[in-house]
PDB file of C-alpha atoms and ligand atoms in Angstrom:
ATOM      1  CA  MET A   1     -40.952  85.254 -27.293  1.00 47.00           C
ATOM      2  CA  SER A   2     -37.821  82.967 -26.608  1.00 48.00           C
ATOM      3  CA  GLU A   3     -36.959  82.060 -23.053  1.00 52.00           C
ATOM      4  CA  GLN A   4     -34.149  84.186 -21.374  1.00 54.00           C
ATOM      5  CA  PRO A   5     -31.670  82.331 -19.377  1.00 53.00           C
ATOM      6  CA  GLU A   6     -32.742  82.047 -15.695  1.00 52.00           C
ATOM      7  CA  LEU A   7     -30.551  84.131 -13.563  1.00 53.00           C
ATOM      8  CA  ASN A   8     -31.189  82.919  -9.900  1.00 54.00           C
ATOM      9  CA  ALA A   9     -29.027  82.420  -7.159  1.00 55.00           C
ATOM     10  CA  SER A  10     -27.235  79.226  -8.608  1.00 60.00           C
ATOM     11  CA  GLY A  11     -26.386  81.360 -11.606  1.00 70.00           C
ATOM     12  CA  THR A  12     -26.249  80.290 -15.423  1.00 84.00           C
ATOM     13  CA  GLY A  13     -24.804  76.960 -16.522  1.00 86.00           C
ATOM     14  CA  ASP A  14     -21.426  78.537 -17.143  1.00 89.00           C
ATOM     15  CA  GLU A  15     -21.353  80.362 -13.776  1.00 90.00           C
ATOM     16  CA  ARG A  16     -22.207  76.977 -12.030  1.00 89.00           C
ATOM     17  CA  ARG A  17     -19.429  75.127 -13.952  1.00 91.00           C
ATOM     18  CA  ASP A  18     -16.931  77.959 -13.203  1.00 91.00           C
ATOM     19  CA  SER A  19     -17.840  78.069  -9.518  1.00 91.00           C
ATOM     20  CA  LYS A  20     -17.565  74.224  -9.489  1.00 91.00           C
ATOM     21  CA  HIS A  21     -14.088  74.266 -11.284  1.00 90.00           C
ATOM     22  CA  LYS A  22     -12.850  76.859  -8.677  1.00 91.00           C
ATOM     23  CA  LYS A  23     -13.969  74.704  -5.626  1.00 91.00           C
ATOM     24  CA  ALA A  24     -12.405  71.616  -7.199  1.00 91.00           C
ATOM     25  CA  MET A  25      -9.010  73.441  -7.944  1.00 89.00           C
ATOM     26  CA  LYS A  26      -9.109  75.053  -4.322  1.00 91.00           C
ATOM     27  CA  LYS A  27      -9.380  71.357  -3.054  1.00 90.00           C
ATOM     28  CA  GLN A  28      -6.622  70.083  -5.215  1.00 90.00           C
ATOM     29  CA  LYS A  29      -4.319  73.000  -4.324  1.00 88.00           C
ATOM     30  CA  ALA A  30      -4.762  72.265  -0.686  1.00 89.00           C
ATOM     31  CA  ASN A  31      -3.925  68.521  -1.504  1.00 89.00           C
ATOM     32  CA  ILE A  32      -1.036  69.487  -3.498  1.00 87.00           C
ATOM     33  CA  ASP A  33       0.304  72.173  -0.825  1.00 87.00           C
ATOM     34  CA  ALA A  34      -0.192  69.351   1.994  1.00 86.00           C
ATOM     35  CA  THR A  35       1.715  66.847  -0.079  1.00 84.00           C
ATOM     36  CA  VAL A  36       4.594  69.353  -0.969  1.00 87.00           C
ATOM     37  CA  ALA A  37       4.846  70.416   2.823  1.00 87.00           C
ATOM     38  CA  ALA A  38       5.135  66.659   3.971  1.00 86.00           C
ATOM     39  CA  ALA A  39       8.001  66.069   1.390  1.00 85.00           C
ATOM     40  CA  ASP A  40      10.898  67.917   3.451  1.00 87.00           C
ATOM     41  CA  ILE A  41      13.703  65.422   3.030  1.00 91.00           C
ATOM     42  CA  GLU A  42      16.761  66.999   1.227  1.00 95.00           C
ATOM     43  CA  ARG A  43      18.787  64.437  -0.793  1.00 97.00           C
ATOM     44  CA  GLY A  44      19.757  63.116  -4.196  1.00 98.00           C
ATOM     45  CA  VAL A  45      17.230  60.730  -5.803  1.00 98.00           C
ATOM     46  CA  ALA A  46      17.804  57.588  -7.839  1.00 98.00           C
ATOM     47  CA  VAL A  47      15.788  57.079 -10.850  1.00 98.00           C
ATOM     48  CA  LEU A  48      15.079  54.176 -12.938  1.00 98.00           C
ATOM     49  CA  LEU A  49      13.671  54.460 -16.332  1.00 98.00           C
ATOM     50  CA  THR A  50      12.689  51.258 -17.777  1.00 98.00           C
ATOM     51  CA  GLY A  51      10.231  49.526 -19.992  1.00 98.00           C
ATOM     52  CA  ASN A  52       9.783  48.684 -23.596  1.00 97.00           C
ATOM     53  CA  GLY A  53       8.486  52.029 -24.888  1.00 98.00           C
ATOM     54  CA  LYS A  54      10.413  54.824 -26.388  1.00 98.00           C
ATOM     55  CA  GLY A  55      11.343  57.728 -23.911  1.00 98.00           C
ATOM     56  CA  LYS A  56      14.008  56.513 -21.430  1.00 98.00           C
ATOM     57  CA  SER A  57      17.273  57.975 -22.563  1.00 97.00           C
ATOM     58  CA  SER A  58      15.703  61.031 -24.007  1.00 97.00           C
ATOM     59  CA  SER A  59      14.114  61.602 -20.625  1.00 98.00           C
ATOM     60  CA  ALA A  60      17.461  61.011 -18.928  1.00 98.00           C
ATOM     61  CA  PHE A  61      19.023  63.653 -21.188  1.00 97.00           C
ATOM     62  CA  GLY A  62      16.195  65.919 -20.410  1.00 97.00           C
ATOM     63  CA  MET A  63      17.492  65.865 -16.651  1.00 98.00           C
ATOM     64  CA  VAL A  64      21.043  66.261 -17.779  1.00 97.00           C
ATOM     65  CA  MET A  65      19.802  69.620 -19.496  1.00 95.00           C
ATOM     66  CA  ARG A  66      18.021  70.665 -16.278  1.00 97.00           C
ATOM     67  CA  ALA A  67      21.125  70.036 -14.080  1.00 97.00           C
ATOM     68  CA  LEU A  68      23.429  71.809 -16.619  1.00 94.00           C
ATOM     69  CA  GLY A  69      20.934  74.841 -16.538  1.00 93.00           C
ATOM     70  CA  TYR A  70      21.569  75.254 -12.770  1.00 96.00           C
ATOM     71  CA  GLY A  71      25.287  74.961 -13.421  1.00 94.00           C
ATOM     72  CA  TYR A  72      25.719  71.625 -11.717  1.00 97.00           C
ATOM     73  CA  LYS A  73      28.222  68.977 -12.674  1.00 96.00           C
ATOM     74  CA  VAL A  74      26.932  66.188 -14.460  1.00 97.00           C
ATOM     75  CA  GLY A  75      28.478  62.743 -15.472  1.00 97.00           C
ATOM     76  CA  VAL A  76      26.782  60.657 -18.344  1.00 96.00           C
ATOM     77  CA  VAL A  77      28.048  57.071 -19.133  1.00 96.00           C
ATOM     78  CA  GLN A  78      26.539  55.349 -22.062  1.00 95.00           C
ATOM     79  CA  PHE A  79      26.935  51.600 -21.795  1.00 94.00           C
ATOM     80  CA  ILE A  80      25.699  51.040 -25.310  1.00 87.00           C
ATOM     81  CA  LYS A  81      26.997  53.030 -28.313  1.00 74.00           C
ATOM     82  CA  GLY A  82      24.498  53.304 -30.990  1.00 68.00           C
ATOM     83  CA  GLU A  83      25.816  52.740 -34.604  1.00 72.00           C
ATOM     84  CA  ILE A  84      24.662  56.222 -35.431  1.00 78.00           C
ATOM     85  CA  LEU A  85      25.897  59.370 -33.691  1.00 86.00           C
ATOM     86  CA  SER A  86      23.061  60.902 -31.556  1.00 91.00           C
ATOM     87  CA  GLY A  87      22.058  64.327 -31.434  1.00 94.00           C
ATOM     88  CA  GLU A  88      22.541  64.581 -27.761  1.00 93.00           C
ATOM     89  CA  GLU A  89      26.045  63.485 -28.274  1.00 91.00           C
ATOM     90  CA  ILE A  90      26.626  66.030 -30.950  1.00 92.00           C
ATOM     91  CA  TYR A  91      25.134  68.826 -28.786  1.00 91.00           C
ATOM     92  CA  LEU A  92      27.210  67.870 -25.602  1.00 90.00           C
ATOM     93  CA  ARG A  93      30.294  67.591 -27.574  1.00 87.00           C
ATOM     94  CA  GLU A  94      29.842  70.826 -29.244  1.00 86.00           C
ATOM     95  CA  HIS A  95      28.624  72.790 -25.941  1.00 84.00           C
ATOM     96  CA  TYR A  96      30.029  70.863 -23.026  1.00 78.00           C
ATOM     97  CA  LEU A  97      33.305  69.258 -24.065  1.00 70.00           C
ATOM     98  CA  GLN A  98      35.244  68.674 -20.859  1.00 61.00           C
ATOM     99  CA  GLU A  99      38.079  71.098 -21.659  1.00 66.00           C
ATOM    100  CA  GLN A 100      35.569  73.836 -22.467  1.00 67.00           C
ATOM    101  CA  ASN A 101      33.166  73.000 -19.493  1.00 75.00           C
ATOM    102  CA  PRO A 102      34.399  71.438 -16.364  1.00 79.00           C
ATOM    103  CA  ASN A 103      30.631  70.609 -15.530  1.00 89.00           C
ATOM    104  CA  MET A 104      30.349  67.818 -18.003  1.00 91.00           C
ATOM    105  CA  VAL A 105      31.935  64.345 -18.091  1.00 91.00           C
ATOM    106  CA  PHE A 106      30.808  62.066 -21.044  1.00 92.00           C
ATOM    107  CA  TYR A 107      31.923  58.676 -21.479  1.00 92.00           C
ATOM    108  CA  GLN A 108      30.868  55.873 -23.951  1.00 91.00           C
ATOM    109  CA  MET A 109      31.643  52.286 -23.957  1.00 90.00           C
ATOM    110  CA  GLY A 110      33.373  52.746 -27.293  1.00 76.00           C
ATOM    111  CA  THR A 111      34.199  49.440 -28.216  1.00 65.00           C
ATOM    112  CA  GLY A 112      32.569  45.982 -27.230  1.00 52.00           C
ATOM    113  CA  PHE A 113      28.805  45.759 -26.634  1.00 55.00           C
ATOM    114  CA  THR A 114      26.492  46.446 -29.563  1.00 58.00           C
ATOM    115  CA  TRP A 115      23.753  44.334 -30.572  1.00 58.00           C
ATOM    116  CA  ASP A 116      25.808  42.880 -33.245  1.00 59.00           C
ATOM    117  CA  THR A 117      29.091  41.933 -31.195  1.00 61.00           C
ATOM    118  CA  GLN A 118      29.347  38.279 -30.481  1.00 68.00           C
ATOM    119  CA  ASP A 119      32.734  38.471 -28.513  1.00 81.00           C
ATOM    120  CA  ARG A 120      31.654  37.972 -24.957  1.00 84.00           C
ATOM    121  CA  SER A 121      35.003  38.429 -23.345  1.00 86.00           C
ATOM    122  CA  ALA A 122      35.619  41.775 -25.239  1.00 85.00           C
ATOM    123  CA  ASP A 123      32.191  42.977 -24.222  1.00 87.00           C
ATOM    124  CA  ILE A 124      32.891  42.164 -20.740  1.00 91.00           C
ATOM    125  CA  ALA A 125      36.318  43.939 -20.633  1.00 91.00           C
ATOM    126  CA  ALA A 126      34.643  46.977 -22.118  1.00 91.00           C
ATOM    127  CA  ALA A 127      31.747  46.875 -19.636  1.00 94.00           C
ATOM    128  CA  GLN A 128      34.220  46.687 -16.850  1.00 95.00           C
ATOM    129  CA  LYS A 129      36.139  49.553 -18.095  1.00 95.00           C
ATOM    130  CA  THR A 130      32.993  51.690 -18.455  1.00 96.00           C
ATOM    131  CA  TRP A 131      31.941  50.597 -14.958  1.00 98.00           C
ATOM    132  CA  GLU A 132      35.228  51.918 -13.420  1.00 98.00           C
ATOM    133  CA  VAL A 133      34.255  55.428 -14.962  1.00 97.00           C
ATOM    134  CA  SER A 134      30.904  55.055 -13.650  1.00 98.00           C
ATOM    135  CA  LYS A 135      32.293  54.119 -10.116  1.00 98.00           C
ATOM    136  CA  ALA A 136      34.518  57.263 -10.056  1.00 98.00           C
ATOM    137  CA  LEU A 137      31.366  59.355 -10.817  1.00 98.00           C
ATOM    138  CA  LEU A 138      29.417  57.606  -8.158  1.00 98.00           C
ATOM    139  CA  ALA A 139      32.125  58.439  -5.541  1.00 98.00           C
ATOM    140  CA  ASP A 140      32.685  61.882  -6.521  1.00 98.00           C
ATOM    141  CA  GLU A 141      30.795  64.441  -4.225  1.00 98.00           C
ATOM    142  CA  SER A 142      31.274  67.441  -6.801  1.00 97.00           C
ATOM    143  CA  VAL A 143      28.811  65.372  -9.353  1.00 98.00           C
ATOM    144  CA  TYR A 144      25.424  66.556  -8.808  1.00 98.00           C
ATOM    145  CA  LEU A 145      23.901  64.178 -11.334  1.00 98.00           C
ATOM    146  CA  VAL A 146      25.059  60.736 -12.795  1.00 98.00           C
ATOM    147  CA  VAL A 147      23.358  59.143 -15.831  1.00 98.00           C
ATOM    148  CA  LEU A 148      24.020  55.435 -16.402  1.00 98.00           C
ATOM    149  CA  ASP A 149      22.389  55.041 -19.723  1.00 97.00           C
ATOM    150  CA  GLU A 150      21.433  51.345 -20.777  1.00 96.00           C
ATOM    151  CA  LEU A 151      23.284  50.012 -17.590  1.00 97.00           C
ATOM    152  CA  THR A 152      20.312  47.542 -17.186  1.00 97.00           C
ATOM    153  CA  TYR A 153      21.859  45.257 -19.996  1.00 94.00           C
ATOM    154  CA  MET A 154      25.168  44.824 -18.383  1.00 95.00           C
ATOM    155  CA  LEU A 155      23.274  43.430 -15.436  1.00 96.00           C
ATOM    156  CA  ALA A 156      21.088  41.226 -17.751  1.00 94.00           C
ATOM    157  CA  TYR A 157      24.230  39.791 -19.606  1.00 91.00           C
ATOM    158  CA  ASP A 158      25.988  39.370 -16.360  1.00 94.00           C
ATOM    159  CA  TYR A 159      28.733  41.573 -17.762  1.00 93.00           C
ATOM    160  CA  LEU A 160      28.974  43.295 -14.411  1.00 96.00           C
ATOM    161  CA  ASP A 161      28.479  41.953 -11.025  1.00 97.00           C
ATOM    162  CA  GLU A 162      25.147  42.838  -9.867  1.00 97.00           C
ATOM    163  CA  ALA A 163      25.955  43.121  -5.950  1.00 98.00           C
ATOM    164  CA  GLU A 164      28.819  45.494  -6.722  1.00 98.00           C
ATOM    165  CA  VAL A 165      26.743  47.618  -8.911  1.00 98.00           C
ATOM    166  CA  LEU A 166      24.014  47.832  -6.423  1.00 98.00           C
ATOM    167  CA  GLU A 167      26.263  48.870  -3.722  1.00 98.00           C
ATOM    168  CA  ALA A 168      28.051  51.402  -5.712  1.00 98.00           C
ATOM    169  CA  LEU A 169      24.694  53.011  -6.520  1.00 98.00           C
ATOM    170  CA  SER A 170      23.445  52.858  -3.252  1.00 98.00           C
ATOM    171  CA  ASN A 171      26.512  54.263  -1.439  1.00 98.00           C
ATOM    172  CA  ARG A 172      26.918  57.355  -3.735  1.00 98.00           C
ATOM    173  CA  PRO A 173      27.071  60.732  -1.995  1.00 98.00           C
ATOM    174  CA  GLU A 174      24.044  61.920  -0.296  1.00 98.00           C
ATOM    175  CA  HIS A 175      23.180  64.770  -2.477  1.00 98.00           C
ATOM    176  CA  GLN A 176      24.176  63.165  -5.713  1.00 98.00           C
ATOM    177  CA  SER A 177      21.198  62.172  -7.933  1.00 98.00           C
ATOM    178  CA  LEU A 178      21.340  59.085 -10.346  1.00 99.00           C
ATOM    179  CA  VAL A 179      19.398  58.116 -13.412  1.00 98.00           C
ATOM    180  CA  VAL A 180      19.579  54.579 -14.765  1.00 98.00           C
ATOM    181  CA  THR A 181      17.941  53.618 -18.118  1.00 98.00           C
ATOM    182  CA  GLY A 182      17.326  50.339 -19.983  1.00 97.00           C
ATOM    183  CA  ARG A 183      14.651  47.711 -20.285  1.00 96.00           C
ATOM    184  CA  GLY A 184      14.506  45.183 -17.473  1.00 93.00           C
ATOM    185  CA  GLY A 185      16.813  45.750 -14.783  1.00 91.00           C
ATOM    186  CA  GLY A 186      15.318  43.365 -12.159  1.00 94.00           C
ATOM    187  CA  ALA A 187      13.788  43.487  -8.756  1.00 97.00           C
ATOM    188  CA  LYS A 188      16.768  44.178  -6.856  1.00 98.00           C
ATOM    189  CA  LEU A 189      17.747  47.303  -8.787  1.00 98.00           C
ATOM    190  CA  GLN A 190      14.061  48.460  -8.632  1.00 98.00           C
ATOM    191  CA  ALA A 191      14.227  48.049  -4.851  1.00 98.00           C
ATOM    192  CA  ILE A 192      17.261  50.435  -4.280  1.00 98.00           C
ATOM    193  CA  MET A 193      15.830  53.057  -6.773  1.00 98.00           C
ATOM    194  CA  ASP A 194      13.592  55.848  -5.330  1.00 98.00           C
ATOM    195  CA  THR A 195      11.759  56.593  -8.543  1.00 98.00           C
ATOM    196  CA  VAL A 196      10.861  53.872 -10.947  1.00 98.00           C
ATOM    197  CA  SER A 197       9.106  54.604 -14.337  1.00 98.00           C
ATOM    198  CA  GLU A 198       7.994  52.015 -16.758  1.00 98.00           C
ATOM    199  CA  VAL A 199       7.697  53.563 -20.305  1.00 98.00           C
ATOM    200  CA  LYS A 200       4.878  51.363 -21.845  1.00 98.00           C
ATOM    201  CA  ASP A 201       5.162  50.404 -25.536  1.00 97.00           C
ATOM    202  CA  ILE A 202       1.663  51.144 -26.776  1.00 98.00           C
ATOM    203  CA  LYS A 203       2.972  51.697 -30.390  1.00 97.00           C
ATOM    204  CA  HIS A 204       6.066  52.652 -32.120  1.00 96.00           C
ATOM    205  CA  ALA A 205       6.428  54.438 -35.597  1.00 94.00           C
ATOM    206  CA  PHE A 206       9.213  52.007 -36.467  1.00 93.00           C
ATOM    207  CA  ASN A 207       6.677  49.058 -36.476  1.00 93.00           C
ATOM    208  CA  ASP A 208       4.739  50.693 -39.200  1.00 93.00           C
ATOM    209  CA  GLY A 209       7.913  51.014 -41.440  1.00 96.00           C
ATOM    210  CA  ILE A 210       8.586  54.698 -40.496  1.00 95.00           C
ATOM    211  CA  LYS A 211      12.648  55.411 -40.312  1.00 95.00           C
ATOM    212  CA  ALA A 212      14.245  56.541 -37.182  1.00 94.00           C
ATOM    213  CA  ARG A 213      14.097  60.009 -37.199  1.00 96.00           C
ATOM    214  CA  LYS A 214      17.192  62.514 -36.664  1.00 96.00           C
ATOM    215  CA  GLY A 215      16.546  64.786 -33.705  1.00 96.00           C
ATOM    216  CA  VAL A 216      13.752  62.503 -32.377  1.00 97.00           C
ATOM    217  CA  ASP A 217      14.868  58.988 -32.389  1.00 95.00           C
ATOM    218  CA  TYR A 218      18.621  59.762 -32.158  1.00 93.00           C
TER     219      TYR A 218
HETATM  220  P1  ATP B 301      14.906  57.131 -26.655  1.00 88.94           P
HETATM  221  O1  ATP B 301      16.411  57.285 -26.636  1.00 88.94           O
HETATM  222  O2  ATP B 301      14.296  57.619 -27.837  1.00 88.94           O
HETATM  223  O3  ATP B 301      14.260  57.873 -25.396  1.00 88.94           O
HETATM  224  P2  ATP B 301      14.750  54.780 -25.433  1.00 88.94           P
HETATM  225  O4  ATP B 301      15.957  55.028 -24.748  1.00 88.94           O
HETATM  226  O5  ATP B 301      13.475  54.459 -24.431  1.00 88.94           O
HETATM  227  O6  ATP B 301      14.647  55.684 -26.536  1.00 88.94           O
HETATM  228  P3  ATP B 301      16.026  52.342 -26.477  1.00 88.94           P
HETATM  229  O7  ATP B 301      15.484  50.971 -26.111  1.00 88.94           O
HETATM  230  O8  ATP B 301      17.358  52.760 -25.665  1.00 88.94           O
HETATM  231  O9  ATP B 301      14.662  53.327 -26.121  1.00 88.94           O
HETATM  232  O10 ATP B 301      16.255  52.537 -27.810  1.00 88.94           O
HETATM  233  C1  ATP B 301      16.689  53.706 -28.662  1.00 88.94           C
HETATM  234  C2  ATP B 301      16.252  53.707 -29.986  1.00 88.94           C
HETATM  235  O11 ATP B 301      15.238  52.583 -30.351  1.00 88.94           O
HETATM  236  C3  ATP B 301      15.519  55.135 -30.209  1.00 88.94           C
HETATM  237  O12 ATP B 301      15.791  55.390 -31.567  1.00 88.94           O
HETATM  238  C4  ATP B 301      14.049  54.734 -30.248  1.00 88.94           C
HETATM  239  O13 ATP B 301      13.278  55.507 -31.025  1.00 88.94           O
HETATM  240  C5  ATP B 301      13.981  53.162 -30.604  1.00 88.94           C
HETATM  241  N1  ATP B 301      12.844  52.658 -29.672  1.00 88.94           N
HETATM  242  C6  ATP B 301      12.541  52.713 -28.355  1.00 88.94           C
HETATM  243  N2  ATP B 301      11.662  51.838 -28.103  1.00 88.94           N
HETATM  244  C7  ATP B 301      11.284  51.388 -29.261  1.00 88.94           C
HETATM  245  C8  ATP B 301      10.146  50.331 -29.665  1.00 88.94           C
HETATM  246  N3  ATP B 301       9.200  49.933 -28.639  1.00 88.94           N
HETATM  247  N4  ATP B 301      10.072  49.776 -30.911  1.00 88.94           N
HETATM  248  C9  ATP B 301      10.934  50.414 -31.839  1.00 88.94           C
HETATM  249  N5  ATP B 301      11.925  51.297 -31.646  1.00 88.94           N
HETATM  250  C10 ATP B 301      11.999  51.647 -30.520  1.00 88.94           C
HETATM  251 MG1   MG B 302      17.915  54.156 -24.379  1.00 88.94          MG
END
């Protein structure tokens, strides 16, 4: 005769696992609730997305979508314009052109710095012009979220004055949030940001010879 699973006070293996899970979840919920209750400051946050892995600009555009979803005004400035048009640019131009939708400002450093330019003074002029657009957004109370995509390179190459940039980032309106992307960025930039995430390059398809993918990489 085969043995029946014993049904005693502690229950079957499954029941024990269920009750252990329930207890653990209850404890976790209590911890999360306490943490949520402790975070009661209402202000915009500054987020730096850095590191050598893929996922910085695309994450920033995820936040753009979130903010637009709530009807907030968003300003996006791209300090490096890729050779290829990106999907996010196509989408934003189609759906959020400034004339159609006052909630979106989109500016790209059109000329100047790309990885192939070697004209430093033209690059600096383009970076300065792009910075002026950024500064205006960073001073505009009506803009809920500002994205400064690939700004870190402008600091690394000394195309922009670090002290001036850090001051404008720090002095933005209280309820405005900010996302800066790009590798590096330096300790001073990290120090003034509220959230700093480093995307680690564990591996990238490109290094296995796989072509950059429309709608995924650009
Ligand atoms: P994404 O825009 O996809 O979020 P990113 O902003 O983190 O990428 P960038 O350094 O700005 O990364 O480079 C943008 C492009 O380079 C993307 O097409 C991305 O797939 C590619 N890329 C990013 N990281 C790597 C890497 N470690 N090796 C090779 N290609 C990369
Ligand atoms: Mg990027």
